[in-house]
Coordinates of C-alpha atoms in Angstrom, one line a residue:
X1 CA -6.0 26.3 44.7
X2 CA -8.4 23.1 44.8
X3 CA -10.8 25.4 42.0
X4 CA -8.0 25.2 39.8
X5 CA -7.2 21.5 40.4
X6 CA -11.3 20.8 39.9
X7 CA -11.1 23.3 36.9
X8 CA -8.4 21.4 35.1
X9 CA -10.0 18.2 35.7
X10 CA -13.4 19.4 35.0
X11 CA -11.8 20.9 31.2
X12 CA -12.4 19.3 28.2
X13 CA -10.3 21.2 25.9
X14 CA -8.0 19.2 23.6
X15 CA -9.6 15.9 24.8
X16 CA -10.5 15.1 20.9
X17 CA -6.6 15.4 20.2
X18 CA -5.5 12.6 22.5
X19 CA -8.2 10.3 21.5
X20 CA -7.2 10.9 17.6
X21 CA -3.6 10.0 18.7
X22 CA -4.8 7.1 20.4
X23 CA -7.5 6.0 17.7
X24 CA -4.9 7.0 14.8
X25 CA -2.4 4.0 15.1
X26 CA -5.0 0.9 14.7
X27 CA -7.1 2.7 11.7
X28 CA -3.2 2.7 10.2
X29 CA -2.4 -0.6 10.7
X30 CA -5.5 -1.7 9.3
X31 CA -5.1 0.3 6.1
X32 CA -1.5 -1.3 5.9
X33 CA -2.2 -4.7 6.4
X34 CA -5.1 -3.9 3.5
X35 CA -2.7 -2.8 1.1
X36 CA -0.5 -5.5 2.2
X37 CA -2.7 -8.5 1.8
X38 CA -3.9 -6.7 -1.3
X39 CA -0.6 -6.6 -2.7
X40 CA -0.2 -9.9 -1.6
X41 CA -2.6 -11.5 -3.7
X42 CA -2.2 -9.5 -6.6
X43 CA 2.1 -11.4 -6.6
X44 CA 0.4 -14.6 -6.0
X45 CA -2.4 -14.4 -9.2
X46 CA 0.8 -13.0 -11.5
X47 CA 2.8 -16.2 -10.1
X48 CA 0.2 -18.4 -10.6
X49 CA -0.4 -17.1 -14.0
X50 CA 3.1 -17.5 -15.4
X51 CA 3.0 -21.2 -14.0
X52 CA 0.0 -21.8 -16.1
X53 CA 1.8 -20.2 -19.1
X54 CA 4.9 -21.8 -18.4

């Protein structure tokens, strides 16, 4: 019984999947907020152009 319990503990099968599940929701919000503050600035020079025109 306790071989088993050190066995599992001992087992680094599917280890890689947790920490990509862990690691996968920061590397996303940075990409959003990227396209966000890119989007963000590309409203504001359009803006700021058509005051200039205006």
């Amino acid at each position: 019984m306790w071989n088993k319990i050190l066995a599992f503990g001992r087992d680094r099968r599917g280890a890689i999947a947790v920490l990509f599940a862990v690691a996968i929701y920061p590397v996303m919000m940075m990409i959003v907020a990227a396209i966000d503050l890119s989007r963000m600035s590309q409203q504001q020079a359009r803006l700021q152009a058509a005051l200039d025109a205006a």
